Short mmCIF file of N, CA and C in Angstrom, two decimals:
data_model
loop_
_atom_site.label_atom_id
_atom_site.label_comp_id
_atom_site.label_asym_id
_atom_site.label_seq_id
_atom_site.Cartn_x
_atom_site.Cartn_y
_atom_site.Cartn_z
N MET I 820 -44.72 26.70 0.56
CA MET I 820 -44.15 27.81 1.29
C MET I 820 -44.90 27.96 2.61
N THR I 821 -44.22 28.40 3.63
CA THR I 821 -44.82 28.55 4.96
C THR I 821 -45.74 29.77 4.96
N GLN I 822 -46.90 29.55 5.57
CA GLN I 822 -47.87 30.65 5.66
C GLN I 822 -47.52 31.52 6.86
N LEU I 823 -47.73 32.76 6.70
CA LEU I 823 -47.53 33.68 7.82
C LEU I 823 -48.72 33.56 8.77
N PRO I 824 -48.50 33.83 10.08
CA PRO I 824 -49.58 33.67 11.05
C PRO I 824 -50.81 34.50 10.73
N HIS I 825 -50.63 35.70 10.20
CA HIS I 825 -51.81 36.53 9.94
C HIS I 825 -52.57 36.05 8.69
N GLU I 826 -51.92 35.19 7.85
CA GLU I 826 -52.61 34.65 6.67
C GLU I 826 -53.36 33.37 6.99
N ASP I 827 -52.99 32.71 8.08
CA ASP I 827 -53.59 31.44 8.44
C ASP I 827 -54.82 31.71 9.30
N GLU I 828 -55.95 31.37 8.78
CA GLU I 828 -57.19 31.62 9.51
C GLU I 828 -57.43 30.60 10.60
N SER I 829 -56.79 29.40 10.48
CA SER I 829 -57.03 28.35 11.47
C SER I 829 -56.24 28.61 12.75
N ALA I 830 -55.20 29.42 12.70
CA ALA I 830 -54.38 29.69 13.87
C ALA I 830 -54.94 30.90 14.60
N GLY I 831 -55.99 30.70 15.29
CA GLY I 831 -56.63 31.82 15.93
C GLY I 831 -56.31 31.93 17.40
N THR I 832 -56.15 30.82 18.08
CA THR I 832 -55.93 30.88 19.52
C THR I 832 -54.45 31.06 19.80
N PRO I 833 -54.12 31.59 20.98
CA PRO I 833 -52.71 31.76 21.33
C PRO I 833 -51.97 30.42 21.37
N GLN I 834 -52.64 29.36 21.82
CA GLN I 834 -52.00 28.04 21.88
C GLN I 834 -51.63 27.56 20.48
N GLU I 835 -52.54 27.74 19.53
CA GLU I 835 -52.26 27.32 18.16
C GLU I 835 -51.12 28.14 17.58
N LEU I 836 -51.08 29.40 17.90
CA LEU I 836 -49.99 30.24 17.42
C LEU I 836 -48.65 29.78 18.01
N ARG I 837 -48.64 29.43 19.27
CA ARG I 837 -47.40 28.94 19.92
C ARG I 837 -46.93 27.65 19.24
N GLU I 838 -47.86 26.75 18.96
CA GLU I 838 -47.51 25.49 18.30
C GLU I 838 -46.95 25.75 16.90
N GLN I 839 -47.56 26.67 16.20
CA GLN I 839 -47.10 27.00 14.86
C GLN I 839 -45.70 27.63 14.92
N VAL I 840 -45.47 28.51 15.89
CA VAL I 840 -44.14 29.11 16.04
C VAL I 840 -43.11 28.03 16.37
N GLU I 841 -43.48 27.08 17.23
CA GLU I 841 -42.56 26.00 17.61
C GLU I 841 -42.22 25.14 16.39
N ARG I 842 -43.22 24.80 15.57
CA ARG I 842 -42.96 24.01 14.34
C ARG I 842 -42.02 24.78 13.41
N THR I 843 -42.29 26.06 13.26
CA THR I 843 -41.45 26.89 12.39
C THR I 843 -40.02 26.95 12.91
N ARG I 844 -39.86 27.09 14.22
CA ARG I 844 -38.51 27.08 14.81
C ARG I 844 -37.80 25.76 14.54
N HIS I 845 -38.52 24.67 14.69
CA HIS I 845 -37.94 23.34 14.47
C HIS I 845 -37.50 23.18 13.01
N GLU I 846 -38.35 23.60 12.08
CA GLU I 846 -38.00 23.52 10.66
C GLU I 846 -36.79 24.40 10.36
N LEU I 847 -36.77 25.59 10.92
CA LEU I 847 -35.66 26.52 10.70
C LEU I 847 -34.36 25.95 11.28
N ALA I 848 -34.45 25.31 12.43
CA ALA I 848 -33.25 24.71 13.04
C ALA I 848 -32.68 23.64 12.12
N GLY I 849 -33.56 22.81 11.53
CA GLY I 849 -33.09 21.78 10.59
C GLY I 849 -32.43 22.39 9.37
N THR I 850 -33.01 23.46 8.87
CA THR I 850 -32.44 24.14 7.70
C THR I 850 -31.09 24.75 8.04
N VAL I 851 -30.97 25.35 9.21
CA VAL I 851 -29.70 25.95 9.62
C VAL I 851 -28.64 24.87 9.79
N GLU I 852 -29.00 23.74 10.37
CA GLU I 852 -28.04 22.65 10.54
C GLU I 852 -27.55 22.13 9.19
N ALA I 853 -28.45 22.00 8.24
CA ALA I 853 -28.07 21.53 6.91
C ALA I 853 -27.12 22.53 6.24
N LEU I 854 -27.42 23.80 6.36
CA LEU I 854 -26.54 24.82 5.78
C LEU I 854 -25.19 24.84 6.48
N ALA I 855 -25.19 24.68 7.78
CA ALA I 855 -23.93 24.67 8.54
C ALA I 855 -23.07 23.48 8.13
N ALA I 856 -23.69 22.34 7.90
CA ALA I 856 -22.94 21.15 7.48
C ALA I 856 -22.30 21.38 6.12
N LYS I 857 -23.04 22.03 5.20
CA LYS I 857 -22.49 22.32 3.89
C LYS I 857 -21.37 23.35 3.98
N ALA I 858 -21.45 24.26 4.90
CA ALA I 858 -20.45 25.31 5.04
C ALA I 858 -19.24 24.87 5.85
N ASP I 859 -19.30 23.73 6.53
CA ASP I 859 -18.19 23.25 7.36
C ASP I 859 -17.13 22.61 6.46
N VAL I 860 -16.24 23.45 5.95
CA VAL I 860 -15.22 23.02 4.99
C VAL I 860 -14.26 22.04 5.65
N LYS I 861 -13.90 22.29 6.89
CA LYS I 861 -12.94 21.42 7.57
C LYS I 861 -13.48 19.99 7.68
N ALA I 862 -14.73 19.84 8.08
CA ALA I 862 -15.32 18.51 8.22
C ALA I 862 -15.45 17.84 6.86
N ARG I 863 -15.86 18.61 5.85
CA ARG I 863 -16.00 18.04 4.51
C ARG I 863 -14.64 17.61 3.96
N ALA I 864 -13.59 18.42 4.22
CA ALA I 864 -12.24 18.06 3.78
C ALA I 864 -11.77 16.80 4.50
N HIS I 865 -12.06 16.71 5.79
CA HIS I 865 -11.69 15.51 6.55
C HIS I 865 -12.39 14.28 6.00
N ASP I 866 -13.68 14.40 5.69
CA ASP I 866 -14.43 13.29 5.13
C ASP I 866 -13.84 12.86 3.78
N LYS I 867 -13.50 13.84 2.95
CA LYS I 867 -12.93 13.54 1.64
C LYS I 867 -11.56 12.89 1.80
N ALA I 868 -10.76 13.38 2.74
CA ALA I 868 -9.44 12.79 2.98
C ALA I 868 -9.57 11.35 3.44
N THR I 869 -10.53 11.09 4.30
CA THR I 869 -10.76 9.72 4.75
C THR I 869 -11.17 8.82 3.59
N GLU I 870 -12.03 9.34 2.74
CA GLU I 870 -12.48 8.58 1.58
C GLU I 870 -11.31 8.26 0.65
N VAL I 871 -10.46 9.26 0.38
CA VAL I 871 -9.31 9.06 -0.50
C VAL I 871 -8.32 8.08 0.14
N LYS I 872 -8.14 8.20 1.44
CA LYS I 872 -7.24 7.29 2.16
C LYS I 872 -7.73 5.85 2.04
N ASP I 873 -9.03 5.65 2.21
CA ASP I 873 -9.59 4.30 2.08
C ASP I 873 -9.43 3.77 0.67
N GLN I 874 -9.64 4.63 -0.33
CA GLN I 874 -9.47 4.21 -1.71
C GLN I 874 -8.01 3.84 -1.99
N ALA I 875 -7.07 4.63 -1.45
CA ALA I 875 -5.65 4.35 -1.65
C ALA I 875 -5.26 3.03 -0.99
N ALA I 876 -5.80 2.78 0.19
CA ALA I 876 -5.49 1.52 0.88
C ALA I 876 -6.03 0.34 0.09
N ALA I 877 -7.21 0.48 -0.47
CA ALA I 877 -7.79 -0.60 -1.28
C ALA I 877 -6.94 -0.84 -2.53
N LYS I 878 -6.53 0.24 -3.18
CA LYS I 878 -5.71 0.12 -4.39
C LYS I 878 -4.36 -0.49 -4.05
N ALA I 879 -3.78 -0.10 -2.91
CA ALA I 879 -2.50 -0.67 -2.49
C ALA I 879 -2.63 -2.17 -2.25
N GLY I 880 -3.75 -2.58 -1.66
CA GLY I 880 -3.98 -4.01 -1.46
C GLY I 880 -4.07 -4.75 -2.78
N GLU I 881 -4.78 -4.17 -3.73
CA GLU I 881 -4.88 -4.79 -5.05
C GLU I 881 -3.51 -4.91 -5.71
N LEU I 882 -2.73 -3.83 -5.65
CA LEU I 882 -1.41 -3.84 -6.26
C LEU I 882 -0.48 -4.84 -5.58
N LYS I 883 -0.62 -4.96 -4.27
CA LYS I 883 0.20 -5.93 -3.54
C LYS I 883 -0.13 -7.35 -3.99
N GLU I 884 -1.42 -7.63 -4.15
CA GLU I 884 -1.82 -8.96 -4.63
C GLU I 884 -1.30 -9.21 -6.03
N GLN I 885 -1.42 -8.20 -6.91
CA GLN I 885 -0.92 -8.36 -8.27
C GLN I 885 0.58 -8.58 -8.28
N ALA I 886 1.31 -7.85 -7.43
CA ALA I 886 2.76 -8.02 -7.36
C ALA I 886 3.12 -9.42 -6.88
N ALA I 887 2.37 -9.93 -5.90
CA ALA I 887 2.64 -11.28 -5.40
C ALA I 887 2.44 -12.31 -6.50
N VAL I 888 1.39 -12.12 -7.30
CA VAL I 888 1.15 -13.05 -8.41
C VAL I 888 2.29 -12.98 -9.42
N LYS I 889 2.70 -11.76 -9.76
CA LYS I 889 3.79 -11.58 -10.72
C LYS I 889 5.09 -12.17 -10.19
N VAL I 890 5.37 -11.98 -8.89
CA VAL I 890 6.58 -12.53 -8.30
C VAL I 890 6.57 -14.05 -8.42
N LYS I 891 5.42 -14.64 -8.16
CA LYS I 891 5.32 -16.10 -8.26
C LYS I 891 5.55 -16.55 -9.70
N GLU I 892 4.97 -15.83 -10.65
CA GLU I 892 5.18 -16.17 -12.06
C GLU I 892 6.65 -16.04 -12.44
N LEU I 893 7.28 -14.93 -12.01
CA LEU I 893 8.68 -14.72 -12.35
C LEU I 893 9.58 -15.76 -11.70
N ARG I 894 9.27 -16.15 -10.48
CA ARG I 894 10.06 -17.20 -9.82
C ARG I 894 9.98 -18.49 -10.61
N THR I 895 8.77 -18.83 -11.01
CA THR I 895 8.58 -20.06 -11.77
C THR I 895 9.35 -20.00 -13.09
N LYS I 896 9.23 -18.89 -13.80
CA LYS I 896 9.95 -18.73 -15.07
C LYS I 896 11.45 -18.77 -14.86
N ALA I 897 11.94 -18.10 -13.82
CA ALA I 897 13.38 -18.09 -13.53
C ALA I 897 13.88 -19.49 -13.20
N ALA I 898 13.11 -20.23 -12.41
CA ALA I 898 13.51 -21.59 -12.06
C ALA I 898 13.53 -22.47 -13.31
N ASP I 899 12.53 -22.31 -14.17
CA ASP I 899 12.49 -23.10 -15.42
C ASP I 899 13.67 -22.74 -16.31
N ALA I 900 13.96 -21.44 -16.44
CA ALA I 900 15.08 -21.02 -17.28
C ALA I 900 16.39 -21.53 -16.72
N ALA I 901 16.56 -21.45 -15.42
CA ALA I 901 17.79 -21.96 -14.80
C ALA I 901 17.93 -23.45 -15.01
N SER I 902 16.83 -24.15 -14.88
CA SER I 902 16.86 -25.61 -15.08
C SER I 902 17.22 -25.95 -16.52
N ARG I 903 16.61 -25.23 -17.47
CA ARG I 903 16.92 -25.48 -18.89
C ARG I 903 18.38 -25.16 -19.19
N ALA I 904 18.85 -24.03 -18.63
CA ALA I 904 20.24 -23.65 -18.86
C ALA I 904 21.19 -24.68 -18.26
N GLN I 905 20.86 -25.16 -17.09
CA GLN I 905 21.72 -26.15 -16.43
C GLN I 905 21.72 -27.46 -17.20
N ASP I 906 20.57 -27.83 -17.75
CA ASP I 906 20.49 -29.06 -18.53
C ASP I 906 21.34 -28.98 -19.80
N LYS I 907 21.49 -27.79 -20.36
CA LYS I 907 22.26 -27.61 -21.59
C LYS I 907 23.76 -27.54 -21.36
N LEU I 908 24.18 -27.31 -20.10
CA LEU I 908 25.60 -27.20 -19.81
C LEU I 908 26.28 -28.56 -19.89
N PRO I 909 27.48 -28.58 -20.43
CA PRO I 909 28.23 -29.84 -20.42
C PRO I 909 28.61 -30.22 -18.98
N GLU I 910 28.83 -31.49 -18.76
CA GLU I 910 29.13 -32.01 -17.41
C GLU I 910 30.34 -31.34 -16.77
N PRO I 911 31.45 -31.14 -17.49
CA PRO I 911 32.62 -30.50 -16.84
C PRO I 911 32.31 -29.07 -16.37
N VAL I 912 31.50 -28.36 -17.15
CA VAL I 912 31.15 -26.99 -16.76
C VAL I 912 30.29 -27.02 -15.51
N ARG I 913 29.34 -27.94 -15.44
CA ARG I 913 28.50 -28.07 -14.24
C ARG I 913 29.33 -28.39 -13.02
N ASP I 914 30.31 -29.29 -13.19
CA ASP I 914 31.17 -29.65 -12.05
C ASP I 914 31.97 -28.44 -11.57
N LYS I 915 32.50 -27.66 -12.53
CA LYS I 915 33.26 -26.46 -12.15
C LYS I 915 32.36 -25.44 -11.46
N ALA I 916 31.13 -25.29 -11.96
CA ALA I 916 30.19 -24.35 -11.34
C ALA I 916 29.85 -24.79 -9.93
N ALA I 917 29.63 -26.08 -9.73
CA ALA I 917 29.32 -26.59 -8.39
C ALA I 917 30.50 -26.36 -7.45
N LEU I 918 31.72 -26.59 -7.95
CA LEU I 918 32.91 -26.37 -7.14
C LEU I 918 33.05 -24.89 -6.79
N ALA I 919 32.82 -24.01 -7.78
CA ALA I 919 32.91 -22.57 -7.52
C ALA I 919 31.85 -22.14 -6.52
N ALA I 920 30.65 -22.68 -6.61
CA ALA I 920 29.60 -22.34 -5.66
C ALA I 920 29.97 -22.78 -4.26
N GLU I 921 30.53 -23.96 -4.14
CA GLU I 921 30.93 -24.46 -2.82
C GLU I 921 32.04 -23.59 -2.24
N GLN I 922 33.01 -23.20 -3.10
CA GLN I 922 34.08 -22.32 -2.63
C GLN I 922 33.53 -20.97 -2.20
N ALA I 923 32.57 -20.46 -2.94
CA ALA I 923 31.96 -19.17 -2.58
C ALA I 923 31.23 -19.28 -1.24
N ARG I 924 30.50 -20.38 -1.03
CA ARG I 924 29.81 -20.58 0.26
C ARG I 924 30.82 -20.66 1.41
N ALA I 925 31.92 -21.38 1.18
CA ALA I 925 32.93 -21.52 2.23
C ALA I 925 33.56 -20.16 2.54
N GLN I 926 33.86 -19.39 1.50
CA GLN I 926 34.46 -18.06 1.71
C GLN I 926 33.47 -17.14 2.43
N ALA I 927 32.19 -17.23 2.07
CA ALA I 927 31.18 -16.42 2.74
C ALA I 927 31.09 -16.79 4.22
N ALA I 928 31.19 -18.07 4.52
CA ALA I 928 31.15 -18.50 5.92
C ALA I 928 32.37 -17.98 6.68
N ARG I 929 33.55 -18.05 6.05
CA ARG I 929 34.76 -17.52 6.70
C ARG I 929 34.64 -16.01 6.93
N THR I 930 34.14 -15.31 5.93
CA THR I 930 33.97 -13.87 6.05
C THR I 930 32.97 -13.53 7.16
N GLY I 931 31.90 -14.32 7.23
CA GLY I 931 30.91 -14.11 8.28
C GLY I 931 31.49 -14.30 9.67
N ARG I 932 32.31 -15.34 9.82
CA ARG I 932 32.95 -15.56 11.13
C ARG I 932 33.91 -14.43 11.46
N ALA I 933 34.67 -13.96 10.47
CA ALA I 933 35.60 -12.86 10.71
C ALA I 933 34.82 -11.59 11.08
N TRP I 934 33.71 -11.38 10.42
CA TRP I 934 32.85 -10.23 10.72
C TRP I 934 32.38 -10.28 12.17
N GLU I 935 31.92 -11.47 12.59
CA GLU I 935 31.42 -11.62 13.95
C GLU I 935 32.51 -11.37 14.99
N GLU I 936 33.74 -11.73 14.64
CA GLU I 936 34.83 -11.57 15.59
C GLU I 936 35.32 -10.12 15.67
N LYS I 937 35.30 -9.40 14.54
CA LYS I 937 35.97 -8.10 14.50
C LYS I 937 35.03 -6.89 14.50
N ALA I 938 33.81 -7.05 14.06
CA ALA I 938 32.91 -5.90 13.96
C ALA I 938 32.37 -5.50 15.33
N PRO I 939 32.20 -4.19 15.57
CA PRO I 939 31.63 -3.75 16.85
C PRO I 939 30.15 -4.20 16.98
N GLU I 940 29.72 -4.38 18.20
CA GLU I 940 28.37 -4.89 18.47
C GLU I 940 27.26 -4.05 17.84
N PRO I 941 27.28 -2.71 17.95
CA PRO I 941 26.18 -1.94 17.33
C PRO I 941 26.10 -2.16 15.82
N MET I 942 27.25 -2.28 15.18
CA MET I 942 27.26 -2.49 13.73
C MET I 942 26.71 -3.88 13.40
N ARG I 943 27.08 -4.87 14.19
CA ARG I 943 26.55 -6.23 13.96
C ARG I 943 25.05 -6.27 14.16
N ALA I 944 24.56 -5.56 15.19
CA ALA I 944 23.11 -5.54 15.45
C ALA I 944 22.37 -4.88 14.29
N THR I 945 22.93 -3.78 13.76
CA THR I 945 22.31 -3.09 12.64
C THR I 945 22.30 -3.98 11.40
N ALA I 946 23.41 -4.66 11.15
CA ALA I 946 23.50 -5.56 9.99
C ALA I 946 22.53 -6.73 10.15
N ALA I 947 22.41 -7.25 11.35
CA ALA I 947 21.48 -8.36 11.58
C ALA I 947 20.05 -7.92 11.37
N GLU I 948 19.71 -6.71 11.82
CA GLU I 948 18.36 -6.18 11.61
C GLU I 948 18.08 -5.99 10.12
N GLY I 949 19.07 -5.48 9.38
CA GLY I 949 18.90 -5.32 7.93
C GLY I 949 18.70 -6.66 7.24
N ALA I 950 19.46 -7.65 7.63
CA ALA I 950 19.30 -8.99 7.04
C ALA I 950 17.94 -9.58 7.38
N ARG I 951 17.49 -9.38 8.61
CA ARG I 951 16.19 -9.88 9.03
C ARG I 951 15.08 -9.21 8.22
N MET I 952 15.19 -7.90 8.01
CA MET I 952 14.19 -7.19 7.22
C MET I 952 14.19 -7.68 5.77
N ALA I 953 15.39 -7.93 5.23
CA ALA I 953 15.49 -8.43 3.85
C ALA I 953 14.83 -9.80 3.74
N ARG I 954 15.05 -10.66 4.73
CA ARG I 954 14.41 -11.99 4.70
C ARG I 954 12.89 -11.87 4.81
N ASN I 955 12.41 -10.96 5.65
CA ASN I 955 10.98 -10.79 5.85
C ASN I 955 10.29 -10.18 4.64
N HIS I 956 11.02 -9.41 3.84
CA HIS I 956 10.44 -8.74 2.67
C HIS I 956 11.08 -9.25 1.38
N ARG I 957 11.37 -10.53 1.35
CA ARG I 957 12.06 -11.14 0.22
C ARG I 957 11.28 -10.96 -1.07
N ALA I 958 9.98 -11.14 -1.04
CA ALA I 958 9.17 -11.03 -2.26
C ALA I 958 9.25 -9.62 -2.84
N VAL I 959 9.18 -8.62 -1.99
CA VAL I 959 9.25 -7.24 -2.47
C VAL I 959 10.63 -6.96 -3.06
N LEU I 960 11.68 -7.43 -2.39
CA LEU I 960 13.03 -7.22 -2.90
C LEU I 960 13.23 -7.92 -4.24
N LEU I 961 12.72 -9.15 -4.35
CA LEU I 961 12.83 -9.86 -5.63
C LEU I 961 12.06 -9.16 -6.74
N ALA I 962 10.88 -8.66 -6.40
CA ALA I 962 10.09 -7.93 -7.41
C ALA I 962 10.82 -6.66 -7.83
N ALA I 963 11.40 -5.94 -6.88
CA ALA I 963 12.14 -4.72 -7.20
C ALA I 963 13.37 -5.05 -8.04
N GLY I 964 14.07 -6.11 -7.67
CA GLY I 964 15.24 -6.54 -8.45
C GLY I 964 14.85 -6.95 -9.86
N GLY I 965 13.76 -7.71 -9.97
CA GLY I 965 13.29 -8.12 -11.29
C GLY I 965 12.88 -6.92 -12.13
N THR I 966 12.24 -5.96 -11.52
CA THR I 966 11.85 -4.75 -12.24
C THR I 966 13.09 -3.99 -12.69
N ALA I 967 14.09 -3.88 -11.83
CA ALA I 967 15.32 -3.18 -12.19
C ALA I 967 16.01 -3.87 -13.37
N VAL I 968 16.04 -5.20 -13.35
CA VAL I 968 16.65 -5.95 -14.45
C VAL I 968 15.88 -5.71 -15.74
N LEU I 969 14.55 -5.74 -15.66
CA LEU I 969 13.75 -5.51 -16.86
C LEU I 969 13.96 -4.09 -17.41
N VAL I 970 14.03 -3.10 -16.54
CA VAL I 970 14.27 -1.73 -16.98
C VAL I 970 15.66 -1.63 -17.62
N TRP I 971 16.66 -2.22 -16.98
CA TRP I 971 18.01 -2.20 -17.55
C TRP I 971 18.02 -2.88 -18.91
N TRP I 972 17.38 -4.02 -19.00
CA TRP I 972 17.34 -4.77 -20.26
C TRP I 972 16.65 -3.96 -21.36
N ALA I 973 15.52 -3.30 -21.02
CA ALA I 973 14.80 -2.50 -22.01
C ALA I 973 15.66 -1.33 -22.48
N CYS I 974 16.35 -0.67 -21.54
CA CYS I 974 17.22 0.45 -21.92
C CYS I 974 18.39 -0.04 -22.76
N HIS I 975 18.97 -1.14 -22.37
CA HIS I 975 20.11 -1.71 -23.09
C HIS I 975 19.69 -2.14 -24.49
N ARG I 976 18.54 -2.72 -24.61
CA ARG I 976 18.03 -3.18 -25.89
C ARG I 976 17.75 -1.98 -26.81
N ARG I 977 17.18 -0.92 -26.24
CA ARG I 977 16.86 0.28 -27.03
C ARG I 977 18.14 0.96 -27.50
N ASN I 978 19.14 1.07 -26.63
CA ASN I 978 20.38 1.77 -26.96
C ASN I 978 21.34 0.89 -27.76
N GLY I 979 21.25 -0.41 -27.62
CA GLY I 979 22.21 -1.32 -28.25
C GLY I 979 21.73 -1.78 -29.54
#
């Protein structure tokens, strides 16, 4: 505990008393600053918000990595399942499926050309931007689609 000036026998000269007062002021200023920092709710809330934001960003990064791994696994499984299913199909069915796929591609191309000729420019620009975003975020869309299929399958299995 700090000694009072009248209790301190060594502080006899005015200079020593001034030095002691200055030290006491300095200590008190540090104590006041520490108390002010603890009482500054706005700064503490900001610090906590920053900390939570950083934690959320780190968790989002982890989840994104996990989703990318799962998407890769699901793609591989889907490709294997499609390959197995295709191998089990009889030749005439495969030929009909290939023909139907080719007809669908041709119809899509015709529809696309008709769209380009008849749709207004702002609508075409918006559609092109949507398609570009879908291509750029293909993994996320596939993961969301896969999740939707799994949820539908689980609900259908439970109810059926």
